[in-house]
mmCIF file of C-alpha atoms in Angstrom:
data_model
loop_
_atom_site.group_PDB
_atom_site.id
_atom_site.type_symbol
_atom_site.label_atom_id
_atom_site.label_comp_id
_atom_site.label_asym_id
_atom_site.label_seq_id
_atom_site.Cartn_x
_atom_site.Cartn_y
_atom_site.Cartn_z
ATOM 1 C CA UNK A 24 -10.020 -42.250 10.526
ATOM 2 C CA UNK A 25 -9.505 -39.276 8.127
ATOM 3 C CA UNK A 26 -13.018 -37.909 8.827
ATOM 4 C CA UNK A 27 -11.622 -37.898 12.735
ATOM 5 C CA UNK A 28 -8.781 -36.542 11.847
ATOM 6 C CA UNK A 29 -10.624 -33.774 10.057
ATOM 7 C CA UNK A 30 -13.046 -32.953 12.550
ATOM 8 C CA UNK A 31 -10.954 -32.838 15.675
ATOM 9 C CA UNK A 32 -8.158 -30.321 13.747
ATOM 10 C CA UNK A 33 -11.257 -28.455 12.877
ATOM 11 C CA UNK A 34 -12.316 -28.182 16.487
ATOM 12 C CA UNK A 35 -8.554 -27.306 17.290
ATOM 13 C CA UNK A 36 -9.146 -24.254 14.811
ATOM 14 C CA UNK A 37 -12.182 -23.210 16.596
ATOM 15 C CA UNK A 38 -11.149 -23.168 20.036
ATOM 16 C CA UNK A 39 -7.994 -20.579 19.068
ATOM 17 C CA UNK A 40 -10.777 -18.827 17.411
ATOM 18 C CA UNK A 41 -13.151 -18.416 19.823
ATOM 19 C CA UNK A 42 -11.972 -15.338 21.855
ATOM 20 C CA UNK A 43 -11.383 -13.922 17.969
ATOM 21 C CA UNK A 44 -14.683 -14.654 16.758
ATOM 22 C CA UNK A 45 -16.523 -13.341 20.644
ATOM 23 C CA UNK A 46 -14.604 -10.068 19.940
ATOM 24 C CA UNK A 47 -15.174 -9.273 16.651
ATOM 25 C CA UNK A 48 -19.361 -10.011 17.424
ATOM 26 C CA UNK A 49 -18.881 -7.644 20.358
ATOM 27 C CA UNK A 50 -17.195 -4.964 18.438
ATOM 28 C CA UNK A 51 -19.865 -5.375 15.724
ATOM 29 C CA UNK A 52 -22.589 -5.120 17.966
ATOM 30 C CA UNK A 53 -21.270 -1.777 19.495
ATOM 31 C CA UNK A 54 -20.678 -0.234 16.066
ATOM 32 C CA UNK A 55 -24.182 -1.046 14.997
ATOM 33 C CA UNK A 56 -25.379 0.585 18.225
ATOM 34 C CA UNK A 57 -23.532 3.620 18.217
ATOM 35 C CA UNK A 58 -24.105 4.265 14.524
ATOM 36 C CA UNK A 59 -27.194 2.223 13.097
ATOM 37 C CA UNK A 60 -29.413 1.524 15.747
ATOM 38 C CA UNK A 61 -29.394 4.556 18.102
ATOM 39 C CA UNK A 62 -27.546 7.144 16.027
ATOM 40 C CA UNK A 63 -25.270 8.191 18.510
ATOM 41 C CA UNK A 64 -22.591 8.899 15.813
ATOM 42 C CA UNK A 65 -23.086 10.719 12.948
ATOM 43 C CA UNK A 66 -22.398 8.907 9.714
ATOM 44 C CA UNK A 67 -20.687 11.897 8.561
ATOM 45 C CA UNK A 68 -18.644 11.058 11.428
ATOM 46 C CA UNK A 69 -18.175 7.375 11.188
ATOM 47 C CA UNK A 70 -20.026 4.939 8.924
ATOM 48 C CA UNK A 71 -22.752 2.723 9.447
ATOM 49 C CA UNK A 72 -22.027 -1.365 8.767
ATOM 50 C CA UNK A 73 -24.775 -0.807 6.244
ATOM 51 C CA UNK A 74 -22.895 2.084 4.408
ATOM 52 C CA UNK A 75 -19.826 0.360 4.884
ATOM 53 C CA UNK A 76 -21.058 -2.462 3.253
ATOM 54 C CA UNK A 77 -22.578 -0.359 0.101
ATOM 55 C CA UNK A 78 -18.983 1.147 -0.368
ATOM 56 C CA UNK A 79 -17.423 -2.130 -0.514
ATOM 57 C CA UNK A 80 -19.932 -3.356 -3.209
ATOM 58 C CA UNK A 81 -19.645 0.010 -4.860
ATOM 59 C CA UNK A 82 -15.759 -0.298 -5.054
ATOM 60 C CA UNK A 83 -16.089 -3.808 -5.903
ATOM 61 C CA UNK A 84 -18.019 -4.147 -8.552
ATOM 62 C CA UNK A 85 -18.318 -0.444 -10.635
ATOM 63 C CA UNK A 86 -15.174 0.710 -9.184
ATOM 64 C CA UNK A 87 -13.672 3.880 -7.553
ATOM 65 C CA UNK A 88 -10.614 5.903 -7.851
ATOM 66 C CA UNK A 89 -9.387 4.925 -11.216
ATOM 67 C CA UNK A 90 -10.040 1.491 -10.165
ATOM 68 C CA UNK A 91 -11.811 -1.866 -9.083
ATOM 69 C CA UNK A 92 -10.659 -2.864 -5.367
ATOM 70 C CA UNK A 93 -8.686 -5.863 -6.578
ATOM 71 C CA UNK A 94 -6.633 -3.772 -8.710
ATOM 72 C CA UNK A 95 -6.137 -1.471 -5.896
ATOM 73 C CA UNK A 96 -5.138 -4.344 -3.584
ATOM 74 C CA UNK A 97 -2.910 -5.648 -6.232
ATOM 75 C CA UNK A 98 -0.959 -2.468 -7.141
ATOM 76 C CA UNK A 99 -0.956 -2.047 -3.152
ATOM 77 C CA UNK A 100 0.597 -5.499 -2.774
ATOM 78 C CA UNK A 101 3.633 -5.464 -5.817
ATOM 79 C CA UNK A 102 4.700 -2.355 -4.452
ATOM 80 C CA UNK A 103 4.791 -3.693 -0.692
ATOM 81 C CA UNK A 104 5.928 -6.828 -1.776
ATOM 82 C CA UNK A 105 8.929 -5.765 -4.065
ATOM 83 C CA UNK A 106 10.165 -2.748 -1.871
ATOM 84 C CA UNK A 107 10.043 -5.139 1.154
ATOM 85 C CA UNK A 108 11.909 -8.170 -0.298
ATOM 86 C CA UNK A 109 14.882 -5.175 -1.275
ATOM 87 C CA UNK A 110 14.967 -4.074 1.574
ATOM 88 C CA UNK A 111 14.908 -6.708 3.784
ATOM 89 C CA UNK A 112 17.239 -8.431 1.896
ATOM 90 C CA UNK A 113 19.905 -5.588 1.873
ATOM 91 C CA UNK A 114 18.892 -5.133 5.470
ATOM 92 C CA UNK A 115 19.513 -8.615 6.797
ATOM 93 C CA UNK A 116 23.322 -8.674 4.765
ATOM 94 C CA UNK A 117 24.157 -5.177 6.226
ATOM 95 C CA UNK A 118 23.261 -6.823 9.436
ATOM 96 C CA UNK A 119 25.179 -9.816 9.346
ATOM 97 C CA UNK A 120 28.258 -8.536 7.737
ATOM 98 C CA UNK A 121 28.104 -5.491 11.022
ATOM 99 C CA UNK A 122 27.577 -7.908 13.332
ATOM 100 C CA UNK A 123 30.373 -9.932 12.174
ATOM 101 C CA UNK A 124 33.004 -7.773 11.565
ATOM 102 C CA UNK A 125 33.868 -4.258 13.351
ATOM 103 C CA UNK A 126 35.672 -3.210 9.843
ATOM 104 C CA UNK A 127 32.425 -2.965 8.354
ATOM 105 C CA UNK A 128 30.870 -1.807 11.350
ATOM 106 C CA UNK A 129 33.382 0.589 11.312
ATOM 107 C CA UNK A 130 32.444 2.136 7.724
ATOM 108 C CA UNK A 131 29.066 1.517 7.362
ATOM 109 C CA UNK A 132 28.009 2.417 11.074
ATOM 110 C CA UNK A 133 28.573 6.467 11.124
ATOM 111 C CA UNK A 134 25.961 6.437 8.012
ATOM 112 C CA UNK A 135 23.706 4.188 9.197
ATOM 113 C CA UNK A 136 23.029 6.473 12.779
ATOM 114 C CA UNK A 137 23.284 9.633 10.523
ATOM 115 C CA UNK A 138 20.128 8.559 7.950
ATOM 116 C CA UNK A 139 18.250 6.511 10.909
ATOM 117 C CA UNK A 140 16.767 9.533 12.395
ATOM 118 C CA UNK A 141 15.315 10.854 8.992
ATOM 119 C CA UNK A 142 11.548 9.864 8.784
ATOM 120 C CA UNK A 143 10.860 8.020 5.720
ATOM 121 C CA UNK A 144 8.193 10.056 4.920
ATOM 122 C CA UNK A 145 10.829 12.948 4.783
ATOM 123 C CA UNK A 146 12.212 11.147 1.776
ATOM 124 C CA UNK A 147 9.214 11.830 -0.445
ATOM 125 C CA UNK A 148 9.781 14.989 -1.833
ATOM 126 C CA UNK A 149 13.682 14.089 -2.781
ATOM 127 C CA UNK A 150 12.252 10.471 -4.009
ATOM 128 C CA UNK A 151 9.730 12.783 -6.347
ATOM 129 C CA UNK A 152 12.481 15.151 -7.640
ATOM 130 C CA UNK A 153 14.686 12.042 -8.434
ATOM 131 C CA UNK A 154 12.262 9.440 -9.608
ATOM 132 C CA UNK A 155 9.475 11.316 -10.418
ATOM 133 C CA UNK A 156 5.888 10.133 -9.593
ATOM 134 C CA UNK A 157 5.269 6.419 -10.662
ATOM 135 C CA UNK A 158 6.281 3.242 -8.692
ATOM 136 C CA UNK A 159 10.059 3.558 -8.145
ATOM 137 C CA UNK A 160 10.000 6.428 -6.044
ATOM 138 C CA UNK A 161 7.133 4.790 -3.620
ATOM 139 C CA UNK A 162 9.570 1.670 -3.856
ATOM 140 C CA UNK A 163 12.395 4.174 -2.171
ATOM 141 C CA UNK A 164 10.408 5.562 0.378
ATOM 142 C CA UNK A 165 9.120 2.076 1.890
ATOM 143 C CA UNK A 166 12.521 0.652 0.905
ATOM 144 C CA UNK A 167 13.817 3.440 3.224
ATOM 145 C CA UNK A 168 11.091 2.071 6.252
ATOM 146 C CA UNK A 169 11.360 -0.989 5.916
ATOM 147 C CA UNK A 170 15.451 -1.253 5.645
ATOM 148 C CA UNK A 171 16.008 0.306 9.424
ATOM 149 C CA UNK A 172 14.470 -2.641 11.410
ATOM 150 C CA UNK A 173 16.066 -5.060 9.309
ATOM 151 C CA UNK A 174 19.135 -4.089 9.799
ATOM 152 C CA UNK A 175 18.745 -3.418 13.630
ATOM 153 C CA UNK A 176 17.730 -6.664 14.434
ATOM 154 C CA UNK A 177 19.971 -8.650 12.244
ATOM 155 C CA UNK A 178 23.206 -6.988 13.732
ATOM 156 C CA UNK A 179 21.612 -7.409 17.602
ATOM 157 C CA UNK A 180 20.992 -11.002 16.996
ATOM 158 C CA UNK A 181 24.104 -11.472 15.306
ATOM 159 C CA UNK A 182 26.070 -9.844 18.431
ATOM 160 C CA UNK A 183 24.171 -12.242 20.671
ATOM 161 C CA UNK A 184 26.341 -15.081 19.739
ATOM 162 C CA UNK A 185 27.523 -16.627 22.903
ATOM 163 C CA UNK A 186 31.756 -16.202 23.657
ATOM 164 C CA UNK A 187 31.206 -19.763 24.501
ATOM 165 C CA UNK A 188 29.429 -21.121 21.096
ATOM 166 C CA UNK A 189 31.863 -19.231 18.774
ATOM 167 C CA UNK A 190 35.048 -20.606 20.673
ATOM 168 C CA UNK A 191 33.579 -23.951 20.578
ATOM 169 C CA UNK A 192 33.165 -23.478 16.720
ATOM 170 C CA UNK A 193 36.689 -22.375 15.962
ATOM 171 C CA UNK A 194 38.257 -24.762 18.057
ATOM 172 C CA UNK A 195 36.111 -27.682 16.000
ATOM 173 C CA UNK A 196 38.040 -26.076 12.971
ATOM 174 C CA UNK A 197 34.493 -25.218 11.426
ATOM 175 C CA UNK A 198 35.171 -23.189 7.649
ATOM 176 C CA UNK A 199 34.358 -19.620 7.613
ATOM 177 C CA UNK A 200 31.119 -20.377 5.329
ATOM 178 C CA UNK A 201 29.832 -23.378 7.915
ATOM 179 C CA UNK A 202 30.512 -20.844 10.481
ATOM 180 C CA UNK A 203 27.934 -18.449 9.106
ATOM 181 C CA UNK A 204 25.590 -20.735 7.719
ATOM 182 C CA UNK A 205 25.460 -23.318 10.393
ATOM 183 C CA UNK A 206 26.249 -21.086 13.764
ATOM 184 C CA UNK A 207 25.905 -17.536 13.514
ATOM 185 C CA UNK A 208 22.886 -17.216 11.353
ATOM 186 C CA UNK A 209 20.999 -19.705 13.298
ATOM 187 C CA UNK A 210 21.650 -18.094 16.483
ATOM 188 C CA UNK A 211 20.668 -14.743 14.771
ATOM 189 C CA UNK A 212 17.370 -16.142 12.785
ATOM 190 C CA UNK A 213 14.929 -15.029 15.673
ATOM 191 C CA UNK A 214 15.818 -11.620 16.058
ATOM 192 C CA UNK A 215 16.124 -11.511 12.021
ATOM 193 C CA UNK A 216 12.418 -12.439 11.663
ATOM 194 C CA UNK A 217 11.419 -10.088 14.639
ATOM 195 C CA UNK A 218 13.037 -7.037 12.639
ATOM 196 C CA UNK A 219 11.649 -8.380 9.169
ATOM 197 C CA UNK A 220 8.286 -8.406 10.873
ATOM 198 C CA UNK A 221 8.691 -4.981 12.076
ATOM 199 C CA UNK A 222 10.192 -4.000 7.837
ATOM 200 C CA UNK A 223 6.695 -5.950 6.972
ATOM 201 C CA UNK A 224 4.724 -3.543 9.316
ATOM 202 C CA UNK A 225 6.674 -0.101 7.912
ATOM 203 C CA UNK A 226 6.477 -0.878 4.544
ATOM 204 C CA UNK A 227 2.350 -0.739 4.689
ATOM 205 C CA UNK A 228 2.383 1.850 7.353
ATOM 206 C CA UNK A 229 4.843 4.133 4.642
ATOM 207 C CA UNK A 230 2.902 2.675 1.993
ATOM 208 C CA UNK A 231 -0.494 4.696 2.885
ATOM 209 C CA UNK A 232 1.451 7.587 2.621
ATOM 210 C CA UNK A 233 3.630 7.241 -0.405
ATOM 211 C CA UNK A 234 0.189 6.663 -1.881
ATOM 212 C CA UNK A 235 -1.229 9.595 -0.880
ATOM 213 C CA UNK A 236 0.837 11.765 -3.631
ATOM 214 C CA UNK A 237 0.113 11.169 -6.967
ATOM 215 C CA UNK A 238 -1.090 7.858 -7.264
ATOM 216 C CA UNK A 239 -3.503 6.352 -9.962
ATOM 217 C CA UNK A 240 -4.209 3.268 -8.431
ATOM 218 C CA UNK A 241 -3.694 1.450 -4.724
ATOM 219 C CA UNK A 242 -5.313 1.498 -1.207
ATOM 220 C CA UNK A 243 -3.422 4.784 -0.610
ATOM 221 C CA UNK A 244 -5.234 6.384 -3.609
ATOM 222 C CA UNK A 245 -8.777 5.376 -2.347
ATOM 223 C CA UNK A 246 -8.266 7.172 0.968
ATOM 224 C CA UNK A 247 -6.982 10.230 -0.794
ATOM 225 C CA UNK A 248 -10.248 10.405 -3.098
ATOM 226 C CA UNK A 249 -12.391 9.442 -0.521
ATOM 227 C CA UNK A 250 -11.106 12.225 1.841
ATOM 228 C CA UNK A 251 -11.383 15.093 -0.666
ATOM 229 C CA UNK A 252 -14.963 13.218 -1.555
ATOM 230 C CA UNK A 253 -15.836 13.473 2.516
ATOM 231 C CA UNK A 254 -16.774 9.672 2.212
ATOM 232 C CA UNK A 255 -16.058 8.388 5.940
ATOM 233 C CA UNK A 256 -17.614 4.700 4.661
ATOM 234 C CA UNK A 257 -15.053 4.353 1.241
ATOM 235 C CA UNK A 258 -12.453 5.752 3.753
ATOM 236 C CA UNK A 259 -13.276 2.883 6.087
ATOM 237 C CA UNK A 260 -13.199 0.021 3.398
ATOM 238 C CA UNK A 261 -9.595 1.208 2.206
ATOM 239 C CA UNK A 262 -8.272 1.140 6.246
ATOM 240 C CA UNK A 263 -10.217 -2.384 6.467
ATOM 241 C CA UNK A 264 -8.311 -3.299 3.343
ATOM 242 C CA UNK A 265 -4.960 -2.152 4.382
ATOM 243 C CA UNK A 266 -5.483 -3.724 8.017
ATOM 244 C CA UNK A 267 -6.641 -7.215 5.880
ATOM 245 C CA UNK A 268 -3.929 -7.270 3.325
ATOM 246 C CA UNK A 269 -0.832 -6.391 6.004
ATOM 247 C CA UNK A 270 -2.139 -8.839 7.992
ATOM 248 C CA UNK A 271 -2.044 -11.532 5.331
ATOM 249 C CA UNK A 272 1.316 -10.706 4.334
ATOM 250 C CA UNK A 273 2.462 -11.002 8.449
ATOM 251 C CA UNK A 274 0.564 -14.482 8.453
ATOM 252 C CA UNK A 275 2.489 -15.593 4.978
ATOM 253 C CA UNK A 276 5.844 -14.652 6.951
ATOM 254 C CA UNK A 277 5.260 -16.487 10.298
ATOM 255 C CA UNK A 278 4.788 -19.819 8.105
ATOM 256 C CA UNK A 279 8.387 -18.661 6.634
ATOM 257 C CA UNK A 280 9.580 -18.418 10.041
ATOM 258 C CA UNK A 281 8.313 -21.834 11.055
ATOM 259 C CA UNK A 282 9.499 -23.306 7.834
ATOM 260 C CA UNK A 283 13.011 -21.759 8.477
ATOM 261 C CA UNK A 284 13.528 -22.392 12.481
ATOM 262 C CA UNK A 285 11.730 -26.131 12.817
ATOM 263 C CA UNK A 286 13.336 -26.259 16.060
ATOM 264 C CA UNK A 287 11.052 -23.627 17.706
ATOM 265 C CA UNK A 288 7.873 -24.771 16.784
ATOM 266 C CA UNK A 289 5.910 -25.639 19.797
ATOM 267 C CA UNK A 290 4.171 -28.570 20.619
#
């Protein structure tokens, strides 16, 4: 019964895989065309799978820019990880305590519009002057991408509370903490994780690059050496290992999300 079990959730996996796995052969096919097998591209222009696939190995094993690729990926990852769990948790607060109370709104508002338009890459240069090169001021400058969404979505899906729902609450007599915890939060939680993807997504897009000024080690620093280096196939492995690592870190957070809103899971 277990063996059943087994195979037919197995078969489940393949068949949401299938138009995955048909698209990925088809795009490898065409690069190998274009670039192996009739040399329509140059591989100064874009790599070959084959010289992909050395640059990986090369990376992987001897190392390149002051590093292995797992210590790249790691260094990549801590500073993602801890910059995005600041942020969105500062982000999601703000949020809630906007949404819920014009006072705050009030104060907090004005400054909010008045930073939002700044790129975050504009904060570089001041996060340099104040923190100086190492980790705290890339921390700032993805802190400062990924806090925006957060704090967009929060307060929109905390405003989306029905009239109806919070009069019903009130009149129940419901505490002010079961009130947040049990009516407007909930409400709120799917436009929460839609704005904490979003963070997730800004904090490896700013990530790049933060990376790109004086960093010893992470993905950022591998495209940086590999560009002054003119080595399109390195330059290829580090997008391949941003695109890989963000998208492990979205899949990590939609198991949050299901884990956190049982209700919406579909059948």
């Amino acid at each position: 019964m277990k063996a059943l079990t087994f195979i037919l959730l197995v078969i489940k996996i393949l068949k949401k895989l299938y138009f995955y796995i048909l698209f990925m052969l088809a795009v490898g096919l065409i690069w190998l065309s274009l670039t192996q097998w009739f040399g329509i591209i140059s591989p100064m222009r874009f790599p070959s799978p084959s010289d992909t696939w050395a640059s990986l190995q090369v990376i992987t094993f001897n190392g390149y820019g002051n590093g292995k690729l797992y210590q790249h990926i790691l260094q990549s990852i801590g500073l993602v990880t801890t910059a995005f769990l600041i942020s969105s948790t500062a982000g999601v607060l703000l949020g809630i305590f906007m949404g819920a109370n014009r006072r705050v709104e009030a104060i907090f508002n004005p400054i909010f519009l008045t930073l939002r338009p700044i790129p975050p890459l504009a904060w570089i240069p001041l996060a340099i002057v104040w923190l100086g090169l190492g980790n705290p001021a890339k921390i700032l400058v993805i802190f400062v991408a990924a806090f925006v969404p957060s704090v967009i979505n929060t307060f929109t899906g905390i405003r989306s509370l029905d009239i109806a729902q919070r009069e019903a609450a009130l009149m129940l007599g419901v505490s002010r903490f079961s009130y947040y915890t049990e009516v407007l939060i909930p409400t709120a939680m799917p436009l929460i994780f839609s704005g904490l993807r979003l963070s997730l997504q800004a904090s490896w897009t700013t990530l790049v690059a933060a990376e790109l000024v004086g960093a010893a080690l992470g993905l950022g620093s591998i495209l940086n050496q590999a560009a002054q280096d003119i080595n399109p196939a390195m330059i290829l492995v580090g997008m391949l290992s941003v695109a890989i690592c963000g998208w492990l870190m979205t899949q990590l957070l939609g198991l949050i999300e299901k884990s956190a809103m049982p209700w919406r899971r579909l059948p």
